[in-house]
mmCIF file of C-alpha atoms in Angstrom:
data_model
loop_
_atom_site.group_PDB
_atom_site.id
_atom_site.type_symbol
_atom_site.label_atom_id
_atom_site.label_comp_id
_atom_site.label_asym_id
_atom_site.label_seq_id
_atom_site.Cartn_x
_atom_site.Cartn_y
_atom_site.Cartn_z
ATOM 1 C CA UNK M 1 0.000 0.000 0.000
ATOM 2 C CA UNK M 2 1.226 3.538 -0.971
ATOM 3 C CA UNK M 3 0.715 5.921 1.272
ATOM 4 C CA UNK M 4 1.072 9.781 0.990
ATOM 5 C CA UNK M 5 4.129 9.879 3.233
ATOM 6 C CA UNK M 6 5.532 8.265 -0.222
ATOM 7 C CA UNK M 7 4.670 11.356 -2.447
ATOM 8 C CA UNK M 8 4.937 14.178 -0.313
ATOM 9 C CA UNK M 9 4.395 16.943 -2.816
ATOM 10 C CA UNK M 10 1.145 14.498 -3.661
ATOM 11 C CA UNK M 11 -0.276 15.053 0.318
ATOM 12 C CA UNK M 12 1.065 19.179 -0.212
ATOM 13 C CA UNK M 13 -1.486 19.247 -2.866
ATOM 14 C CA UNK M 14 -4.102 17.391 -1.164
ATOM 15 C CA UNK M 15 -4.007 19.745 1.699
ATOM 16 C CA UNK M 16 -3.781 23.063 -0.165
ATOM 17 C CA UNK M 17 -6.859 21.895 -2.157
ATOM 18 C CA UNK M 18 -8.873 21.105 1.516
ATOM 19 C CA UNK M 19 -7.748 24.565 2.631
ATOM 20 C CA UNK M 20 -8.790 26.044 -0.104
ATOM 21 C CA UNK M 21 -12.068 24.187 -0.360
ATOM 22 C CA UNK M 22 -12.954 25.084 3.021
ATOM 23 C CA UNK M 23 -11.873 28.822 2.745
ATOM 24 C CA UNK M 24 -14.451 29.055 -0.294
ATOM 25 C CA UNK M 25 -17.302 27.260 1.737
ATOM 26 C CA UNK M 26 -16.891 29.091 4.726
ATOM 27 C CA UNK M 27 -16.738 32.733 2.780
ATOM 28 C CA UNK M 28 -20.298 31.816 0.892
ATOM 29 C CA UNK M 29 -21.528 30.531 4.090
ATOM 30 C CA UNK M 30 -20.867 33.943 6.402
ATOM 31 C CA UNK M 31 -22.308 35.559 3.093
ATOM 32 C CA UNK M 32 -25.490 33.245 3.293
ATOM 33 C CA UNK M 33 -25.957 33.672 7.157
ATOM 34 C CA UNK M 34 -24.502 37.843 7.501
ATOM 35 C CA UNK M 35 -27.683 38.594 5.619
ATOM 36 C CA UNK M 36 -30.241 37.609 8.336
ATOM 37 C CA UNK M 37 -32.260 35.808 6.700
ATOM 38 C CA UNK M 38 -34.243 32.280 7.495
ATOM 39 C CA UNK M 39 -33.235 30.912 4.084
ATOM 40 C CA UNK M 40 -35.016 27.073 5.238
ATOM 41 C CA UNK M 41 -32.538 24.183 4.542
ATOM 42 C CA UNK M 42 -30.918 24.220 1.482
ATOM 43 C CA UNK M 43 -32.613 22.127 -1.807
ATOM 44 C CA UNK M 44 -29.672 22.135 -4.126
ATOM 45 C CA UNK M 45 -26.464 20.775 -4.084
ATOM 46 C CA UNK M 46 -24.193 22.772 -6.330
ATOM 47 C CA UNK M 47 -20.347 21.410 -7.329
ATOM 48 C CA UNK M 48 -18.177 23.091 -8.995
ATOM 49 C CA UNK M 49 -14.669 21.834 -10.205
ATOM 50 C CA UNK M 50 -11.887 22.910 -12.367
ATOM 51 C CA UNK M 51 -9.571 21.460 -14.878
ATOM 52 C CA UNK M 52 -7.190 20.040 -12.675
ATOM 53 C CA UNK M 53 -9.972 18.258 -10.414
ATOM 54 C CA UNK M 54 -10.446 20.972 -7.989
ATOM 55 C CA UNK M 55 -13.875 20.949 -6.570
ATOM 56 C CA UNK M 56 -15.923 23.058 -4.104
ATOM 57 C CA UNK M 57 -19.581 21.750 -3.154
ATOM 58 C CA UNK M 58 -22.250 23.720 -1.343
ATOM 59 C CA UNK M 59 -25.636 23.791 -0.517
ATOM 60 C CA UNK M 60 -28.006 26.263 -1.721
ATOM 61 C CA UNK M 61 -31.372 27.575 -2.846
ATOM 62 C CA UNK M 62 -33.392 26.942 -5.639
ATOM 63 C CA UNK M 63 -35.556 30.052 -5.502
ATOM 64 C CA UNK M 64 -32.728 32.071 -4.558
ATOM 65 C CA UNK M 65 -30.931 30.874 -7.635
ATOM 66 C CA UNK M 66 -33.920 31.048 -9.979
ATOM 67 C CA UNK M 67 -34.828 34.373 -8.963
ATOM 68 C CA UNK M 68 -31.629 35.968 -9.682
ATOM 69 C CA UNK M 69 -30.365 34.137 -12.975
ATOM 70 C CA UNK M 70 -31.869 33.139 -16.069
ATOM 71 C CA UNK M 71 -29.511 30.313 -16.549
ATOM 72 C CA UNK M 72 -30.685 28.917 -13.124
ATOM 73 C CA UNK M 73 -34.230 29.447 -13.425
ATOM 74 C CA UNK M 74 -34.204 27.392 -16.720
ATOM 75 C CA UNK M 75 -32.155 24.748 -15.342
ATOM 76 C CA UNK M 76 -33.731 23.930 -11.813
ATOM 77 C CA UNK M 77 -37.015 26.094 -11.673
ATOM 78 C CA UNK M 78 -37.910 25.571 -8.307
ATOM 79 C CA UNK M 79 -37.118 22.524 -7.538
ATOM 80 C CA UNK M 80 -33.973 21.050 -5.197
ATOM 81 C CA UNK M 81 -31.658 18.748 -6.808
ATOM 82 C CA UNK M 82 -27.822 18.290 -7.927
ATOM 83 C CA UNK M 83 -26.320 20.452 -10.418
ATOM 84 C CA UNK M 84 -22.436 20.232 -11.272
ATOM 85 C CA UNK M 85 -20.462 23.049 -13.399
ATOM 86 C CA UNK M 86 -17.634 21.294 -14.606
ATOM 87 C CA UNK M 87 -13.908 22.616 -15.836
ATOM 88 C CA UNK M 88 -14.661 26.340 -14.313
ATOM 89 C CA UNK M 89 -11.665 28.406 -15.281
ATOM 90 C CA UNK M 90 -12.222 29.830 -11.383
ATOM 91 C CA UNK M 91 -13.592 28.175 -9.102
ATOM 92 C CA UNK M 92 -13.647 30.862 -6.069
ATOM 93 C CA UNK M 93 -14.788 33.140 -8.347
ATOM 94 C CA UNK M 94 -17.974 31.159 -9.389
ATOM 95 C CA UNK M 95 -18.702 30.529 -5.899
ATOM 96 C CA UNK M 96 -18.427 34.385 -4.989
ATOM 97 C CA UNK M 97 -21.053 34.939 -7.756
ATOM 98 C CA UNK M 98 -23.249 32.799 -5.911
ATOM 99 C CA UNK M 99 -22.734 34.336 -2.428
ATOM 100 C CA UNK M 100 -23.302 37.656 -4.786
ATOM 101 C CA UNK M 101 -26.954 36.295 -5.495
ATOM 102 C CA UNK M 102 -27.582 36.178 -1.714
ATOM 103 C CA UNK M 103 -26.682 39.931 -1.219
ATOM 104 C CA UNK M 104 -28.858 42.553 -0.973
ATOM 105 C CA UNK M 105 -26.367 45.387 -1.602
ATOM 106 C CA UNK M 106 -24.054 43.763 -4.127
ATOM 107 C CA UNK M 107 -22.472 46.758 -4.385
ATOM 108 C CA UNK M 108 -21.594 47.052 -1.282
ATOM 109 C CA UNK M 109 -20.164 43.490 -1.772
ATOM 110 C CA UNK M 110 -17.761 44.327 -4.197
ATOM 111 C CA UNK M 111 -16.355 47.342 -2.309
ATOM 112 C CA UNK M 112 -12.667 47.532 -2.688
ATOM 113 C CA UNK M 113 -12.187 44.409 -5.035
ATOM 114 C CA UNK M 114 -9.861 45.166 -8.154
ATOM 115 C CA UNK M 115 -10.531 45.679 -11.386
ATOM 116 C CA UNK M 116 -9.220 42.738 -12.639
ATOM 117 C CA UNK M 117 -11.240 40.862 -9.419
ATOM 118 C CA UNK M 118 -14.192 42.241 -10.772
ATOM 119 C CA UNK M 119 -13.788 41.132 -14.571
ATOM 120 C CA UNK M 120 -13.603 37.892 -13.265
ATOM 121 C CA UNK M 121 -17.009 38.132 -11.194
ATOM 122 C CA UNK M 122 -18.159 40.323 -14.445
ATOM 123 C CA UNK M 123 -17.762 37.411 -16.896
ATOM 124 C CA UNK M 124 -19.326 34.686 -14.639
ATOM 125 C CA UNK M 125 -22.441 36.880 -13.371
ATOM 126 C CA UNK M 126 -22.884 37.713 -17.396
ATOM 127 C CA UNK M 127 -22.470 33.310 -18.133
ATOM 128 C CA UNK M 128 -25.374 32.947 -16.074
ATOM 129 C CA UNK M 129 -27.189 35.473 -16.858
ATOM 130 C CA UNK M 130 -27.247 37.297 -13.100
ATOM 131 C CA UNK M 131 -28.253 40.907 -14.568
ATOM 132 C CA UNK M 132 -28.356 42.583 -11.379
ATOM 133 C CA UNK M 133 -24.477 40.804 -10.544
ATOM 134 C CA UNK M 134 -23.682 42.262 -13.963
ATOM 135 C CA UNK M 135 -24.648 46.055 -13.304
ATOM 136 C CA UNK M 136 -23.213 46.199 -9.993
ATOM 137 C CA UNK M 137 -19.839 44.826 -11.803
ATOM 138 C CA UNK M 138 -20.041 47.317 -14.846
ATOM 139 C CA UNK M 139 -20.482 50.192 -11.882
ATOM 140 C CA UNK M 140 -17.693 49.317 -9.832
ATOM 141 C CA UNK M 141 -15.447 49.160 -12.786
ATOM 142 C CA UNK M 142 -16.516 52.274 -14.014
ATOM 143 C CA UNK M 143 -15.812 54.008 -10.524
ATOM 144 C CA UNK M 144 -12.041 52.639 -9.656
ATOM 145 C CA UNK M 145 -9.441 53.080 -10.865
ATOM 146 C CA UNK M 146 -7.466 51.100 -14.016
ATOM 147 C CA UNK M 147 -3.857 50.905 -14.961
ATOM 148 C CA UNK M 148 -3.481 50.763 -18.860
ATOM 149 C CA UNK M 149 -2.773 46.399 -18.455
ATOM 150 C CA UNK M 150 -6.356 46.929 -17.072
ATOM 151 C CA UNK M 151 -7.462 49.163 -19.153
ATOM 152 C CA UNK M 152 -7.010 46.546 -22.194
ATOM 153 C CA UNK M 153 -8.165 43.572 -20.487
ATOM 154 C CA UNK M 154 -11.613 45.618 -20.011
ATOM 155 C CA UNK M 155 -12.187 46.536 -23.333
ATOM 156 C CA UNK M 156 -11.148 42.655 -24.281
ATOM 157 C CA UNK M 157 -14.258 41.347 -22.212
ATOM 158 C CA UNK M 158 -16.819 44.022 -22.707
ATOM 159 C CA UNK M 159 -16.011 43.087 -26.347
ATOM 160 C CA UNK M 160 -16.257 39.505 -25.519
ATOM 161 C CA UNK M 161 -19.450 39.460 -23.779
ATOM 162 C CA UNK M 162 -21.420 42.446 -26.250
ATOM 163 C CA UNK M 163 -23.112 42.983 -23.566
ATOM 164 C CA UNK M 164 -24.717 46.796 -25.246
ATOM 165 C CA UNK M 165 -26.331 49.080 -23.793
ATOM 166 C CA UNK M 166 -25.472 48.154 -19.645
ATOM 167 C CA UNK M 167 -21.299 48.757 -20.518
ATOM 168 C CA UNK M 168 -21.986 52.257 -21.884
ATOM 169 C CA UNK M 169 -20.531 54.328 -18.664
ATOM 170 C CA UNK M 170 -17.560 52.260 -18.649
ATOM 171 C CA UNK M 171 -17.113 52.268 -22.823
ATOM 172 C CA UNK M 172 -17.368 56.432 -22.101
ATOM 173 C CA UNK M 173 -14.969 56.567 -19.805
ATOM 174 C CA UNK M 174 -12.266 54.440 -22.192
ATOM 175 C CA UNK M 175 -13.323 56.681 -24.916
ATOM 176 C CA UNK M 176 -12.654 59.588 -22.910
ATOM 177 C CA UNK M 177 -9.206 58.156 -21.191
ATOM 178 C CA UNK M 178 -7.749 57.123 -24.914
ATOM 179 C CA UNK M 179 -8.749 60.839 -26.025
ATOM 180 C CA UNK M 180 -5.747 61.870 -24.481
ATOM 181 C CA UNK M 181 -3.530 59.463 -24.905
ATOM 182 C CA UNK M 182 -1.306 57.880 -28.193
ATOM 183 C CA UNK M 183 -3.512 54.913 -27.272
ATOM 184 C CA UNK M 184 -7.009 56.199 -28.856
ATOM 185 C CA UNK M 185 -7.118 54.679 -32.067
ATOM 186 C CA UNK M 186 -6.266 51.107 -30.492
ATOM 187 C CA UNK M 187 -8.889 51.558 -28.275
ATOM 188 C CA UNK M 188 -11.233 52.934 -30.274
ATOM 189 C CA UNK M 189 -10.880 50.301 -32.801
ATOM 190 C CA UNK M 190 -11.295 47.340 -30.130
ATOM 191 C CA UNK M 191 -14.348 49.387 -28.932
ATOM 192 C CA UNK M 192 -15.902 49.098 -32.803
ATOM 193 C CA UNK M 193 -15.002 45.794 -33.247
ATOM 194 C CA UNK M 194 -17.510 44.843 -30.696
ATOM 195 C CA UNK M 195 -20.251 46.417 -33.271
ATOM 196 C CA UNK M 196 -18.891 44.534 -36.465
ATOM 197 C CA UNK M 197 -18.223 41.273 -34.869
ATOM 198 C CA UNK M 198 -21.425 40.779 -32.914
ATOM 199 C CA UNK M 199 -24.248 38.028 -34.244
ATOM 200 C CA UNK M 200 -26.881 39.329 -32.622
ATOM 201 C CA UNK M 201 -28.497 41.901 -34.742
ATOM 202 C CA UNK M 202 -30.419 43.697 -31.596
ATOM 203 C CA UNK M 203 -27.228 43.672 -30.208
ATOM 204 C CA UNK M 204 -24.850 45.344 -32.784
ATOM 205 C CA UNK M 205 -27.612 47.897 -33.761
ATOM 206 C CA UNK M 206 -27.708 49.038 -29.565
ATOM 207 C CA UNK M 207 -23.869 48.902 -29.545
ATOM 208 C CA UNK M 208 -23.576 51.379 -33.071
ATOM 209 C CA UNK M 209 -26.091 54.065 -31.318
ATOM 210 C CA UNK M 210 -24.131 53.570 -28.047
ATOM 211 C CA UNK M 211 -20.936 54.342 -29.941
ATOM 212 C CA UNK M 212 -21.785 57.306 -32.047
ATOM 213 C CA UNK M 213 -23.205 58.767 -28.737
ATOM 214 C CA UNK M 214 -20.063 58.284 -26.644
ATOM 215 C CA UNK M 215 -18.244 59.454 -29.513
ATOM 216 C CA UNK M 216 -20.261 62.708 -29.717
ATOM 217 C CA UNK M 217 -19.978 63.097 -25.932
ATOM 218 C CA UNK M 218 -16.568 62.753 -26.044
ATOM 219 C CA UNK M 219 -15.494 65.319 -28.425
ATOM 220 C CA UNK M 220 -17.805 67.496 -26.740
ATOM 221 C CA UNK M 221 -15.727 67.156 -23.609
ATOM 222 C CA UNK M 222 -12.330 66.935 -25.667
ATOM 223 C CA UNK M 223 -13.725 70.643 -27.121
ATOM 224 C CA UNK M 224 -13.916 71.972 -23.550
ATOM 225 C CA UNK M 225 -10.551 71.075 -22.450
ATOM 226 C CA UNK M 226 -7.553 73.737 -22.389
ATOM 227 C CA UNK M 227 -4.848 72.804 -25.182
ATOM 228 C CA UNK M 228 -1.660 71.906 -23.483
ATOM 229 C CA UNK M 229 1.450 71.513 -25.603
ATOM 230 C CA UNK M 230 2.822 68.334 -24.796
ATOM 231 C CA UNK M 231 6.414 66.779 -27.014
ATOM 232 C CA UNK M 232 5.869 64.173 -30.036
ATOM 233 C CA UNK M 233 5.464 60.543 -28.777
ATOM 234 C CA UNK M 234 5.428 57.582 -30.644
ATOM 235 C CA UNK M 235 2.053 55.637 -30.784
ATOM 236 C CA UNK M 236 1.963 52.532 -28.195
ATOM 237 C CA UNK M 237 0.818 49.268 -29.910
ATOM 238 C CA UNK M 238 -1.720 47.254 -28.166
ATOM 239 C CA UNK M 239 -2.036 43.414 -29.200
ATOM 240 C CA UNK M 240 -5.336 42.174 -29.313
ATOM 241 C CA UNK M 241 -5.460 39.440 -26.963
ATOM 242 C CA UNK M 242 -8.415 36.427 -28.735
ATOM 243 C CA UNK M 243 -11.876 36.308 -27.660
#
C-alpha cells in the first residue's frame, strides 16, 4: 500500500486543495448567514470543479438561484436537486457569484475588489445570466481606478461578452481616457469591433447608437478642455489578446 508519506508533494497538494475548499465554503456561508435571513434548509447541491480536479460543493437555494439568474431558473425552476459546473476556469470566483446572489447590496459586496477581481465576477455573473451581478460589476469598474494592463483587459471582455447598452458608462470613460492618450485609435478600434463582430443583430444595432453617442460626448468634452502643448510621442501598440 502507498501511502502519501511516499509522495509528499502528492499530500502538499491534497491539503492546499482542503484549505482552499474550506476557505471558499466558509466565505459563501458567512455571506449566506450575515444577511439575516431564514433561508429554510438548502434544496440544491451545487459542485463546482476545475480542470485540474479541484472541486468546491455547497448547498443552496433553488428560488434564490432562480430568482436571480436566467440560466438557473431554466435549469432547476424551483425545484432542489444536484447540479455540477464542470472545468470552471475559477472556481472561487464562481462561488463568490453565488454568495453575490444572496446579497442585498451587491455593491456594497464588491467594495474595494480590483478591477481585474471584478472582470472575473463580471464574466461569470454575465455566463449565467445574473443581470443585477452584472450592473453592480459594470459600476464598480466604471468608478475605480485602471492601470493601462487593465485598461485593455476591459475593453477585451466588454467586447467579448457584447453585452450593449449596460457597458456604456464604462465604454465612455475608455473613450474619454484614450482621447488623451497615443492609445485612442487602439482603443477605439477594439471598442468598434464589438459592433462589427457581434451576431446578434439587436445587439450590434444598440452597440452602433451607443458608440456614435459616446463618440459625440466625447469630443464634446475633448472641445472643452484647455490645449496643453505636450512633445511628439510615438504611438503605443496594443495586441489584441483572442476572444
Amino acid at each position: 500500500m502507498i501511502s502519501s508519506e511516499d509522495h509528499p508533494q502528492c499530500s502538499l497538494v491534497a491539503t492546499d486543495q482542503r484549505e482552499r475548499r474550506l476557505r471558499v465554503q466558509d466565505r459563501i456561508g458567512s455571506v449566506i448567514a450575515g444577511e439575516g435571513l431564514n433561508w429554510g434548509p438548502a434544496d440544491v447541491k451545487l459542485s463546482v470543479s476545475s480542470a485540474d480536479e479541484f472541486r468546491v460543493s455547497i448547498g443552496v437555494h433553488s428560488r434564490v438561484l432562480a430568482a436571480r439568474s436566467r440560466f438557473f431558473e431554466e435549469k432547476l425552476g424551483r425545484r432542489g436537486g444536484v447540479v455540477e459546473i464542470c472545468e470552471c476556469n475559477d472556481v472561487e470566483v464562481y462561488v463568490d457569484v453565488i454568495a453575490m446572489m444572496y446579497c442585498g447590496d451587491i455593491r456594497r459586496r464588491l467594495s474595494g475588489e480590483s478591477a481585474r477581481r471584478v472582470l472575473g465576477l463580471l464574466k461569470v455573473s454575465a455566463a449565467i445570466t445574473f443581470d443585477a451581478g452584472v450592473a453592480a460589476c459594470l459600476e464598480r469598474l466604471e468608478a475605480i481606478p485602471w492601470s493601462e494592463d487593465e485598461e485593455v483587459e476591459i475593453v477585451s471582455v466588454l467586447r467579448q461578452l457584447h453585452l450593449g447598452e449596460p457597458a456604456a458608462e464604462v465604454l465612455q470613460r475608455v473613450l474619454v481616457e484614450s482621447s488623451y492618450s497615443s492609445r485612442a485609435d487602439a482603443i477605439f478600434l477594439r471598442l468598434l469591433a464589438c459592433v462589427l463582430q457581434s451576431k446578434n443583430e439587436k445587439a450590434r444595432g444598440d452597440m452602433k447608437t451607443l458608440m456614435l453617442g459616446l463618440l459625440e460626448k466625447t469630443t464634446t468634452a475633448a472641445a472643452s478642455l484647455p490645449t496643453t502643448s505636450m512633445s511628439p510621442k510615438e504611438p503605443s501598440t496594443i495586441f489584441a489578446t483572442s476572444a
